[in-house]
Each structure stands twice: as C-alpha cells, then as structure tokens.
PDB file of C-alpha atoms in Angstrom:
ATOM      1  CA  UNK A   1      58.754 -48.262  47.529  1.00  0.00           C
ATOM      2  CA  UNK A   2      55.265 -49.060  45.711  1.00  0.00           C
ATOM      3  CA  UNK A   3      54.162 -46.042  46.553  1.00  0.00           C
ATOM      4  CA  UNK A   4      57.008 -43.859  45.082  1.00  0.00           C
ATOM      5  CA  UNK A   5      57.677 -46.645  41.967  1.00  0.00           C
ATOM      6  CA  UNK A   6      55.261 -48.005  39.672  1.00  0.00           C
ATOM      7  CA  UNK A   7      56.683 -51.127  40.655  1.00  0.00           C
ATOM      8  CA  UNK A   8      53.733 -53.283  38.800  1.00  0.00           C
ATOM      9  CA  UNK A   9      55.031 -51.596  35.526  1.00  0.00           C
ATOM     10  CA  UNK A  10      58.775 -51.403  36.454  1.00  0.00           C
ATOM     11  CA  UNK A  11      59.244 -54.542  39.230  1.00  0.00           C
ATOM     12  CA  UNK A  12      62.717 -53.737  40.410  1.00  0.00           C
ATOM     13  CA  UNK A  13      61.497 -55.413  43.696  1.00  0.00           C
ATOM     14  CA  UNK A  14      61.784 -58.594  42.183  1.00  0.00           C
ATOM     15  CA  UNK A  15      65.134 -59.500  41.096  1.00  0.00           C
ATOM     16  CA  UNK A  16      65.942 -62.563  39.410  1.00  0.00           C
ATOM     17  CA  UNK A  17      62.214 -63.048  38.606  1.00  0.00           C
ATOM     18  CA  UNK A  18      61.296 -63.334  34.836  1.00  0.00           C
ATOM     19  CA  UNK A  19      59.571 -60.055  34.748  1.00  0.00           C
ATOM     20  CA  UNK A  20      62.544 -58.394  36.080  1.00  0.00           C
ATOM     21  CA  UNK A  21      65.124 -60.011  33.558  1.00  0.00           C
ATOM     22  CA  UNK A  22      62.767 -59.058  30.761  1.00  0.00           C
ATOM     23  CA  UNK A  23      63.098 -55.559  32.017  1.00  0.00           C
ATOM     24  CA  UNK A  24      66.693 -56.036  32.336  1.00  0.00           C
ATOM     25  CA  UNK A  25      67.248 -57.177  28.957  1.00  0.00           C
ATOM     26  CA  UNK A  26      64.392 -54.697  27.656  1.00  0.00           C
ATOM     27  CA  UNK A  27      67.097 -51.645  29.388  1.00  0.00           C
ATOM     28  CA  UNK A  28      70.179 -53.729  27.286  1.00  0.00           C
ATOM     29  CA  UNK A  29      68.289 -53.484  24.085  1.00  0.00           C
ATOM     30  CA  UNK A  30      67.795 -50.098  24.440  1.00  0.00           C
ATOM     31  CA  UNK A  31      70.819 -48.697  25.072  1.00  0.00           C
ATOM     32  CA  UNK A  32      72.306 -51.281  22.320  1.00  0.00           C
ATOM     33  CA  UNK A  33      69.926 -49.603  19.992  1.00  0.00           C
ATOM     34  CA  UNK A  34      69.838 -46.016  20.826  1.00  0.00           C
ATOM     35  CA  UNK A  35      72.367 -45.468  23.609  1.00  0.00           C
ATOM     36  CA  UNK A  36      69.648 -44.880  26.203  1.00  0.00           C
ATOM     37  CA  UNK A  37      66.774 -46.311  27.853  1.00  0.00           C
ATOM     38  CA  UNK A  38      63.475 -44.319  29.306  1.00  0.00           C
ATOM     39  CA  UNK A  39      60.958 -45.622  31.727  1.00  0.00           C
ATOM     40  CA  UNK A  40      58.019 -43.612  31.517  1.00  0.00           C
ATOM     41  CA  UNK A  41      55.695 -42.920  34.593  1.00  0.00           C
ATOM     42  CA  UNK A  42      58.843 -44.595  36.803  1.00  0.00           C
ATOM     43  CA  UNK A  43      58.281 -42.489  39.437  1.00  0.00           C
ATOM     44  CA  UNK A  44      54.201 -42.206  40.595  1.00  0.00           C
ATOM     45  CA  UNK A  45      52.317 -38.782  40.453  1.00  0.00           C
ATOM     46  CA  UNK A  46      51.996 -38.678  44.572  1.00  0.00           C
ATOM     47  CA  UNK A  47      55.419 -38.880  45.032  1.00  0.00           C
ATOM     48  CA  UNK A  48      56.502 -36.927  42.099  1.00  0.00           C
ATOM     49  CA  UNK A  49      54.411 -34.163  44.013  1.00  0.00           C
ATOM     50  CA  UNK A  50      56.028 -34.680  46.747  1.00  0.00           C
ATOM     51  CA  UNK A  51      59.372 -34.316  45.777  1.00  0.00           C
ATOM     52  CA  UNK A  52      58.462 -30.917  43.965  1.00  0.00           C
ATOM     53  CA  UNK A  53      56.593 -29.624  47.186  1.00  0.00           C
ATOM     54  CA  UNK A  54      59.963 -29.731  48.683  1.00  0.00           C
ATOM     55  CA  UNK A  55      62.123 -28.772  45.561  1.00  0.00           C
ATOM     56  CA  UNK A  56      60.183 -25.619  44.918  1.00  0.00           C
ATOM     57  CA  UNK A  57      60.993 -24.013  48.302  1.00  0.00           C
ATOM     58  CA  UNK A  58      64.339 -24.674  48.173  1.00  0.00           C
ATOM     59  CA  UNK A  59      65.232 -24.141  44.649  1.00  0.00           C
ATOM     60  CA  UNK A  60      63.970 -20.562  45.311  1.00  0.00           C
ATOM     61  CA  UNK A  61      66.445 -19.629  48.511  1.00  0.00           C
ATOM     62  CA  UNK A  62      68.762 -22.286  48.787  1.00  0.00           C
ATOM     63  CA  UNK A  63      70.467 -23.150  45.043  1.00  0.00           C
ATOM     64  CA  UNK A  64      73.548 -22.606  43.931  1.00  0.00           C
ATOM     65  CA  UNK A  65      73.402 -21.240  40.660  1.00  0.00           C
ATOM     66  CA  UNK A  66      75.825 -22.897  38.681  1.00  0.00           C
ATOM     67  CA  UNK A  67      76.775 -21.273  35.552  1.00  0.00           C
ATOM     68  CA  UNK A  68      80.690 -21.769  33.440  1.00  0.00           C
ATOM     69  CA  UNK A  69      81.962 -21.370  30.049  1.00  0.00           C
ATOM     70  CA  UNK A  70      82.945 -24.442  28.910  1.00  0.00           C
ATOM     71  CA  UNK A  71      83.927 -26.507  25.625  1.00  0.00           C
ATOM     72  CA  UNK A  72      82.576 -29.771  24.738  1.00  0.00           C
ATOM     73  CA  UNK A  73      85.036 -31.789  26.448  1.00  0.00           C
ATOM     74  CA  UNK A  74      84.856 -29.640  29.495  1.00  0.00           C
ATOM     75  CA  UNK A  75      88.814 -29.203  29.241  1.00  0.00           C
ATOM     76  CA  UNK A  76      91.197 -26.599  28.741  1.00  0.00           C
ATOM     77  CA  UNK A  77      93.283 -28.618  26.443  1.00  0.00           C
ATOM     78  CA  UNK A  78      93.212 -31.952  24.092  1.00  0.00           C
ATOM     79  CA  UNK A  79      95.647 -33.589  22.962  1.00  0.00           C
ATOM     80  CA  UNK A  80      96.094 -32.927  19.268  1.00  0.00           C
ATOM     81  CA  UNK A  81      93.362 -30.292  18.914  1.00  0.00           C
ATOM     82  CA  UNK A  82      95.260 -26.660  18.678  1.00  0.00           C
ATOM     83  CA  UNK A  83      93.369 -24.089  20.969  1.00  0.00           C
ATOM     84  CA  UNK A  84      91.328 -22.077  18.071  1.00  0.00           C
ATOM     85  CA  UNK A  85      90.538 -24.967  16.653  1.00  0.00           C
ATOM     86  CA  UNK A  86      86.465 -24.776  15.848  1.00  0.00           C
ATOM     87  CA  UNK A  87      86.088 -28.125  17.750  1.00  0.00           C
ATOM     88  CA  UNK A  88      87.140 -26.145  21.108  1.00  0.00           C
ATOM     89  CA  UNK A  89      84.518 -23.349  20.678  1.00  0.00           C
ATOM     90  CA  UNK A  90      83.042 -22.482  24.091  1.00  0.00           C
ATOM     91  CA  UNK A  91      79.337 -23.007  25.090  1.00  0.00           C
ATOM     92  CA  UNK A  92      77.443 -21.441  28.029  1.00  0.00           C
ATOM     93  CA  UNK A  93      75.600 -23.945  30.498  1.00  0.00           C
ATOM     94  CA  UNK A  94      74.108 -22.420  33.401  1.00  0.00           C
ATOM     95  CA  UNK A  95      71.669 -24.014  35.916  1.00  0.00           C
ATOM     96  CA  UNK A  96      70.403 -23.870  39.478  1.00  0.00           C
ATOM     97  CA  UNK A  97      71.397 -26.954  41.789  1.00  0.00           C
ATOM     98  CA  UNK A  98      70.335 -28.962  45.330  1.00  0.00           C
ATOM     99  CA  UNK A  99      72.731 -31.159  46.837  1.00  0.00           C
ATOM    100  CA  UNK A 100      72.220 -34.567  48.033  1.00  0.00           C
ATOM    101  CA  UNK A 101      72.037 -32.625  51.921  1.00  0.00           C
ATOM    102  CA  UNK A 102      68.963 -30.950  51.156  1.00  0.00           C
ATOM    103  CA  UNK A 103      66.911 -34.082  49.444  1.00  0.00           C
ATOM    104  CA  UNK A 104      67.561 -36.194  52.338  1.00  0.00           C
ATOM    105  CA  UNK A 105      64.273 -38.162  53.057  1.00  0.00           C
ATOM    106  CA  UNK A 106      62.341 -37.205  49.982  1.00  0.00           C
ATOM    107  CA  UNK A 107      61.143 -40.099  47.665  1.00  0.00           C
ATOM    108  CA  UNK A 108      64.107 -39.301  45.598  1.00  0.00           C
ATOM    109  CA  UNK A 109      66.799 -40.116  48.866  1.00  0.00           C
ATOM    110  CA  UNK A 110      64.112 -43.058  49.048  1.00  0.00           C
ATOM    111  CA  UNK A 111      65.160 -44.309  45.452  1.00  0.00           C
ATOM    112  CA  UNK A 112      68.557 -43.469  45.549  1.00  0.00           C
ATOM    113  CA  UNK A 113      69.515 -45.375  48.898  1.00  0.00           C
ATOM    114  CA  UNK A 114      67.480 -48.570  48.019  1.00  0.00           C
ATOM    115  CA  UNK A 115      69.747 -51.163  46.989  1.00  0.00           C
ATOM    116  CA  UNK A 116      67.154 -53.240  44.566  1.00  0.00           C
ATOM    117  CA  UNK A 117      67.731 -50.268  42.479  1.00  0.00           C
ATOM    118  CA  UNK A 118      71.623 -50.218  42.345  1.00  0.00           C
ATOM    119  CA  UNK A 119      71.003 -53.886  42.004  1.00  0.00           C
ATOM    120  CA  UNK A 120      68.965 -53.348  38.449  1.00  0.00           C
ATOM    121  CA  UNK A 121      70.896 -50.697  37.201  1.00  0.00           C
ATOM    122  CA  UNK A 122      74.575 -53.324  38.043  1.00  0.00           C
ATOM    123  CA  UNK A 123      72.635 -56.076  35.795  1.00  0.00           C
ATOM    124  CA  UNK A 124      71.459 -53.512  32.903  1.00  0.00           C
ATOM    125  CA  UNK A 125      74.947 -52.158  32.574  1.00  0.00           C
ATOM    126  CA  UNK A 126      76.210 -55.856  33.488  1.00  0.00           C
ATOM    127  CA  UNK A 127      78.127 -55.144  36.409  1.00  0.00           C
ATOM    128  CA  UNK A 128      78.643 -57.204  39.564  1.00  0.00           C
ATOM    129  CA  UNK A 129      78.023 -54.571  41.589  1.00  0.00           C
ATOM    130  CA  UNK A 130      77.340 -50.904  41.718  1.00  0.00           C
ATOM    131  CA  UNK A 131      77.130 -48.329  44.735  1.00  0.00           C
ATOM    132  CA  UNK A 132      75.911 -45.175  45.660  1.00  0.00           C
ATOM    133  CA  UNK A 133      78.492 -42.325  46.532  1.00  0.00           C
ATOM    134  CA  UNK A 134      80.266 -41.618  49.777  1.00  0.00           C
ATOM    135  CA  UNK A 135      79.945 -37.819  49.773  1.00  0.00           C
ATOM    136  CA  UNK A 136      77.507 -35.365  51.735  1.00  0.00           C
ATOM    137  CA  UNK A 137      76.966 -33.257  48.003  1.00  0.00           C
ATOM    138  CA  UNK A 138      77.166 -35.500  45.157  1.00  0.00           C
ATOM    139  CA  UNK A 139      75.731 -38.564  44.352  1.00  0.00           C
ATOM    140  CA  UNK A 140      72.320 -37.116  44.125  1.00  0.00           C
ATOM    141  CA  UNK A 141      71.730 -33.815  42.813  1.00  0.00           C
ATOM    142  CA  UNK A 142      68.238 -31.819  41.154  1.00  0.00           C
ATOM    143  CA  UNK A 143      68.954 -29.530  38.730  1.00  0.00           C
ATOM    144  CA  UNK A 144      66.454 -26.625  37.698  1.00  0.00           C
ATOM    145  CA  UNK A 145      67.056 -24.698  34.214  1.00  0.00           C
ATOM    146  CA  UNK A 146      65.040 -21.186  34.468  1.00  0.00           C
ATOM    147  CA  UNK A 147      64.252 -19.419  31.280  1.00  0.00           C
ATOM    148  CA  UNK A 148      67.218 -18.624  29.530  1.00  0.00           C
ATOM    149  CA  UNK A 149      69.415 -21.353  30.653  1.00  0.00           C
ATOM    150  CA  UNK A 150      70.883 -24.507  29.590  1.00  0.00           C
ATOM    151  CA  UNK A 151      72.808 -27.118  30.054  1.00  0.00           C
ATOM    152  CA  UNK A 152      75.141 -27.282  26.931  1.00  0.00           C
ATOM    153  CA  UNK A 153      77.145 -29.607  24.499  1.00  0.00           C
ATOM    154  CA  UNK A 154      79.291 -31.898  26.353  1.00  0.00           C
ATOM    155  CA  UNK A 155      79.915 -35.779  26.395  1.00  0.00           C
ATOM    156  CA  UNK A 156      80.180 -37.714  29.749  1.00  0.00           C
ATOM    157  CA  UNK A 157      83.116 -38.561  32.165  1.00  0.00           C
ATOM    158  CA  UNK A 158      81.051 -41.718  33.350  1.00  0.00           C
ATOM    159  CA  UNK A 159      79.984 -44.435  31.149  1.00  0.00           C
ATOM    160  CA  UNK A 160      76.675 -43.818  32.225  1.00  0.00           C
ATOM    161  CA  UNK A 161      74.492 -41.187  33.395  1.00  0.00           C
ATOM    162  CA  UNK A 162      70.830 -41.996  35.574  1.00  0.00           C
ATOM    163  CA  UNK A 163      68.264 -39.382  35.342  1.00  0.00           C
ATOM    164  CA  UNK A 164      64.650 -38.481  36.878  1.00  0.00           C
ATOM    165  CA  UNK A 165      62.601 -35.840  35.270  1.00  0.00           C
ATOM    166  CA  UNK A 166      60.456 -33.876  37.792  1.00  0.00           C
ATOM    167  CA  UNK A 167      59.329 -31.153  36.130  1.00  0.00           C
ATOM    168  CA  UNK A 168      58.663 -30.268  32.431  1.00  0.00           C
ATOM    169  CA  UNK A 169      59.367 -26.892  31.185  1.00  0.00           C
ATOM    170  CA  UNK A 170      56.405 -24.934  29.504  1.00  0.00           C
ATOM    171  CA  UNK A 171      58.889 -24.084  26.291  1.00  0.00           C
ATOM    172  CA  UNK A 172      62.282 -25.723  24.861  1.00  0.00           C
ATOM    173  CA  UNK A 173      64.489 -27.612  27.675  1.00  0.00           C
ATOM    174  CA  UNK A 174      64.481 -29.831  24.849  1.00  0.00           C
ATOM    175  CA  UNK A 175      66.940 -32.998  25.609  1.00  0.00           C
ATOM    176  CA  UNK A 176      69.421 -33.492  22.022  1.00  0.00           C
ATOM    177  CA  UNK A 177      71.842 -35.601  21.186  1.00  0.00           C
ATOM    178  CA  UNK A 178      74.123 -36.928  18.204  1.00  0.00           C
ATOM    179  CA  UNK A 179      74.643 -40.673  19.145  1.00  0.00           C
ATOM    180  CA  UNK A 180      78.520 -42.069  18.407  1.00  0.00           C
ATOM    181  CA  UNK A 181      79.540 -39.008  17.364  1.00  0.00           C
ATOM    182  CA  UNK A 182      83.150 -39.717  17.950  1.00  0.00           C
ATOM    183  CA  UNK A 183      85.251 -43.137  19.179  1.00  0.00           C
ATOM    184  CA  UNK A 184      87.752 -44.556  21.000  1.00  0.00           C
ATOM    185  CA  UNK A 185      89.583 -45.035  17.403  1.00  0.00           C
ATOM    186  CA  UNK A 186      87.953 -41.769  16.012  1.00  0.00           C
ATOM    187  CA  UNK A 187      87.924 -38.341  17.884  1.00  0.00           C
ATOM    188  CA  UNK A 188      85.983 -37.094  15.060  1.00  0.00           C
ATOM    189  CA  UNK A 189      87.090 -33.274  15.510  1.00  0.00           C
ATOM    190  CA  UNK A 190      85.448 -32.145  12.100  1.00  0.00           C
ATOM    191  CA  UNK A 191      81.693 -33.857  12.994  1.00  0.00           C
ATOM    192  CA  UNK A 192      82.124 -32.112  16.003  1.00  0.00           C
ATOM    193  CA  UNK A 193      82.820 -28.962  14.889  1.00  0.00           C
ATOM    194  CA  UNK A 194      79.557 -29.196  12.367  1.00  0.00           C
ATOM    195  CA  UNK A 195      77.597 -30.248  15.345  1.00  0.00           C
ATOM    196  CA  UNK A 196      79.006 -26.903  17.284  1.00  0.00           C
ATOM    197  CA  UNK A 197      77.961 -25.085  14.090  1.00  0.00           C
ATOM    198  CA  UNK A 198      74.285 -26.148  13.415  1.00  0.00           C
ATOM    199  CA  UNK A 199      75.046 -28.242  10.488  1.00  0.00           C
ATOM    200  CA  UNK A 200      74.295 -31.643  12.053  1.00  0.00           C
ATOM    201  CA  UNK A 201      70.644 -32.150  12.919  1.00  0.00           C
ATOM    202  CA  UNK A 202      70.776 -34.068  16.504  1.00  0.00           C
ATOM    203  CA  UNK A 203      67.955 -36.548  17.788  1.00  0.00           C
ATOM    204  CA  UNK A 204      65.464 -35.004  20.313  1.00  0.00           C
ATOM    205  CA  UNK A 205      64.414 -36.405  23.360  1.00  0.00           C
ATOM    206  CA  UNK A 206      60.678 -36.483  24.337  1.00  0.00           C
ATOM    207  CA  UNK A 207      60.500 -36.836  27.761  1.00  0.00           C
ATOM    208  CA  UNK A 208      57.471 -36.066  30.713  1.00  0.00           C
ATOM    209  CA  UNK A 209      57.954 -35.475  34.605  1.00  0.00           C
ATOM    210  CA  UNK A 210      58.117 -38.717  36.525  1.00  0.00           C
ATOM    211  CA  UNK A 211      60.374 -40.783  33.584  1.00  0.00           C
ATOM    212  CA  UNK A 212      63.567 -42.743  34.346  1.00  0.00           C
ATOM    213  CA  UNK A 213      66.244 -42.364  31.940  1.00  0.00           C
ATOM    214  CA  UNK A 214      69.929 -43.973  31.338  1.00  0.00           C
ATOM    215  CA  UNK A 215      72.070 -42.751  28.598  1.00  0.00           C
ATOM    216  CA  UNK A 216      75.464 -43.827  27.544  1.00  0.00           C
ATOM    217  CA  UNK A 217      77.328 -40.131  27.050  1.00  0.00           C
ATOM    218  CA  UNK A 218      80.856 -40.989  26.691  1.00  0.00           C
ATOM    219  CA  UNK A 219      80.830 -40.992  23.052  1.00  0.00           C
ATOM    220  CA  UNK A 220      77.750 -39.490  22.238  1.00  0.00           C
ATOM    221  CA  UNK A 221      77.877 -35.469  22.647  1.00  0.00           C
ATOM    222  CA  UNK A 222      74.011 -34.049  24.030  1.00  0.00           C
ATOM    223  CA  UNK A 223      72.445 -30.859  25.248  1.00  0.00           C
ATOM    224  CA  UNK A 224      69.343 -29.660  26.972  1.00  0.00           C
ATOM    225  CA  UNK A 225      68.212 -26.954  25.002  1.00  0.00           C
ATOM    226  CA  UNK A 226      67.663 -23.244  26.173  1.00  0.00           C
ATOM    227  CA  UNK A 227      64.609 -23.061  28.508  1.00  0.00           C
ATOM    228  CA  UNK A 228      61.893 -20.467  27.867  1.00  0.00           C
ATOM    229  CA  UNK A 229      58.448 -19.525  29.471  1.00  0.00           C
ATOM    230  CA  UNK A 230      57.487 -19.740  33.217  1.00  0.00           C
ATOM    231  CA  UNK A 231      57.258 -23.224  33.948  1.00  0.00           C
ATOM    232  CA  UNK A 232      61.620 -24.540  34.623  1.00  0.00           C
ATOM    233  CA  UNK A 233      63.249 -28.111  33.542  1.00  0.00           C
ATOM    234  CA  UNK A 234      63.638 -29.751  36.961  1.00  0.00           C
ATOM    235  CA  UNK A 235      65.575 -33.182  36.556  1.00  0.00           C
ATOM    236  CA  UNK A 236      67.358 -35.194  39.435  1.00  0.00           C
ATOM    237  CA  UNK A 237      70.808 -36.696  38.754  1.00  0.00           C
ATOM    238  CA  UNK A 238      71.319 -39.861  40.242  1.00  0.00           C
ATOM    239  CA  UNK A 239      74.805 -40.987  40.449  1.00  0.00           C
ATOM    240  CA  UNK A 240      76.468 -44.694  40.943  1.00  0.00           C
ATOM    241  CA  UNK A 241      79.861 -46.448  40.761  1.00  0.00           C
ATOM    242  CA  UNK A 242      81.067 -50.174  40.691  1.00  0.00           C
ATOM    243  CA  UNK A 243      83.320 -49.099  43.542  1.00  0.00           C
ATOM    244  CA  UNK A 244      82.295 -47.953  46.889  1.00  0.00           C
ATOM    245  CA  UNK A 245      83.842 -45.174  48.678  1.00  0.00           C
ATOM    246  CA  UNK A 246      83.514 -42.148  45.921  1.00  0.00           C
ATOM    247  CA  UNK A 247      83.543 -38.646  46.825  1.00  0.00           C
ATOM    248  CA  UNK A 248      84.301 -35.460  45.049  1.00  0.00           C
ATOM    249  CA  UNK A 249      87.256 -33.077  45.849  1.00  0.00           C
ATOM    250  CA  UNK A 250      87.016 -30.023  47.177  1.00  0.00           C
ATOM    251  CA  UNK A 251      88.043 -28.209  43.882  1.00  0.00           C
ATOM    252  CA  UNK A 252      84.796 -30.336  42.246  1.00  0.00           C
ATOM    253  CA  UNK A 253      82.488 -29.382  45.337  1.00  0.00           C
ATOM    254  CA  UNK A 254      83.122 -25.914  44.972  1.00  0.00           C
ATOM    255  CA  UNK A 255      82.842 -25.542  41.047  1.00  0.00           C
ATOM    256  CA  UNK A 256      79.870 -27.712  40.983  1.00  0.00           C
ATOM    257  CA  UNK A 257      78.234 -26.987  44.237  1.00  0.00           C
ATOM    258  CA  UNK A 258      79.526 -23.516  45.599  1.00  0.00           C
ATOM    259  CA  UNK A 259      80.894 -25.185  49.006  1.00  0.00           C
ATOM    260  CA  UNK A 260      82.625 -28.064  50.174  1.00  0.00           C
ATOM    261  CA  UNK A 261      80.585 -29.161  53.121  1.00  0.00           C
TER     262      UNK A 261
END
C-alpha cells in the first residue's frame, strides 16, 4: 500500500500507534469543526495515474450515464411539506458512472478492500467496526461530470460519505455546501428554500486530484457545481457500513447503475 498511500504522511498502516491516533483524532476534530475532513496528496501521483489510465478508457465506452430530476431530499414526498412547496423544487444532477466490476484490481479496489483502512475510518467515526459492501456494483463507484453536468443539492442517506478525487476539472465542478442546514429537531424548510433560491451563500470546497475526503451529509445539504471546459470532475465513491452483508436492490442497481448484474 506505500506505493498507492502516502502512508509516511497518512500512516493508516499503523494502528494503535501514536501517529495514527493523532490522525484519528486530527479526522474527529475536523468533522466536529466543519463536518468534514480532507487528506491532501492521500493517494500518490503514480498510482493516481494509474487509476486514470484505466478510468479514461472506460469512462469513454463503458459508463452509464446517470442523469434524474430530483429534489433535495431525493423523495417524492415529505411529511409535512405540501408538493409546490418551494422547498421541493426539482434540481438536475447528471453524471457518468463505473461500477465496482470494472475497478477491480486498480489501486482504488487496492484501497477499498484493505482492512487497515475500514479500520481508520471505524475509529474516526468511532465505530467498532465497519465493512465494505457485499454487492458486485456498489460499494465502490467513480463518477465523471463532463461539461455541463452536475451533481446537485441533496443531503445524505448515510451518516457519512468517503471520497477520492482523481481528476480536477479545468472550470467549476466546484464542491458547496451549507453545513447544519436543517436538524433532527428542525427541518428548516424556509433556509432550504433560500438555499434552492440563491439567497444563502454556501462554503466552497477546494479540493486537488489525489485528496481523501469524509463529510457528514445528513444534515448538511451540498452540491458539485456545473462542470465547464475540457478537462471532467472524476471522483471515486467509496462506500462502508458497520454491518456486513450490504447490497443494493435491483430497483437501486438499475436507477443508479443501468443494470443489475
């Protein structure tokens, strides 16, 4: 793994050392503070390469390009929101996607599968325990948004989302978000609405290829902004659970992925 991770800056190789529960409780601080932690240069230039050289190809011929109309809960209906109600105004996200079949082997597979690094992220988010998924697709996905695309305003089904950017795009692709913007105790339908509406100013997200990034998305509603110019927003989704054994449904497959198998 040293030569995919820059495992002398990041020593997930190491657990239980002091290095690696300063890095542990560096991750805590971060998402205590801003809801999200990045580790830049995570993955190393060679194998960052690497992983393109066999993105590219595939991304080209083999995607599925993804693209719904969606609101920002992703659902048809909430509960005490009527249906023209501002808050349910529908966004366009649209991407191009590689399932976890056609990374298998790449550094990325190499990261995903190694259980130090399930083992760091359980202790960040302090969990006994956290696994990789049980299903062909999911689990670990790369995502490409072309000129014109975007992945739109949303908040999170899982607590926490694990991300790998691979590729910076030459214009926008810009990653937003308005931290807390609604609670368990407050759905906050009218902060929501100004978000939807461009009267809320969200925090933007510097980020370059080869950084490691957890975010807490539940609560906190985020975007990637509309990509423009030649050069696409390649990121890798890296997915975990603190039980083993999960797989997507068909229904999921085929909305997310275009197939089932």
């Amino acid at each position: 793994m040293k030569d995919i991770i820059d495992l002398d800056r990041y020593p997930l190789d190491t657990p239980g050392s002091d290095r690696w529960n300063a890095l542990v409780h560096e991750a805590q601080d971060g998402l205590r503070r801003d809801g999200l932690f990045n580790f830049v240069g995570f993955m190393r230039p060679a194998a960052l390469d690497q992983t393109l050289a066999h993105v590219h190809p595939l991304m080209a011929t083999a995607s599925f390009h993804h693209c719904r109309s969606h609101n920002i809960y992703f659902k048809d209906e909430v509960a005490g929101v009527a249906p023209d109600d501002p808050a349910l105004a529908k966004v366009e996200t649209a991407n191009h996607t590689l399932c976890h079949d056609q990374m298998q082997d790449t550094p990325l597979d190499r990261i995903y599968k190694w259980p130090a690094f399930a083992t760091f992220l359980a202790a960040v988010m302090d969990k006994p325990e956290l696994h990789i998924m049980d299903d062909p697709l999911a689990g670990l996905n790369v995502l490409e948004y072309r000129a014109g695309e975007a992945l739109n305003w949303h908040f999170d089904r899982s607590i926490f989302t694990t991300t790998l950017l691979l590729q910076e795009p030459s214009e926008g692709g810009v990653f937003e978000y308005a931290q807390n913007l609604r609670s368990d105790d407050d759905p906050n339908h009218a902060g929501i609405t100004q978000l939807l509406r461009g009267e809320l100013s969200p925090t933007q997200l510097a980020q370059s290829a080869g950084t490691l990034n957890v975010f807490l998305g539940v609560n906190t509603a985020h975007r990637v902004s509309t990509v423009a110019g030649d050069t696409s927003r390649i990121v890798a989704v890296l997915s975990h659970y603190d039980t083993p054994g999960r797989r997507f449904s068909d229904s999921e497959r085929m909305g997310f992925f275009g197939r089932v198998a």
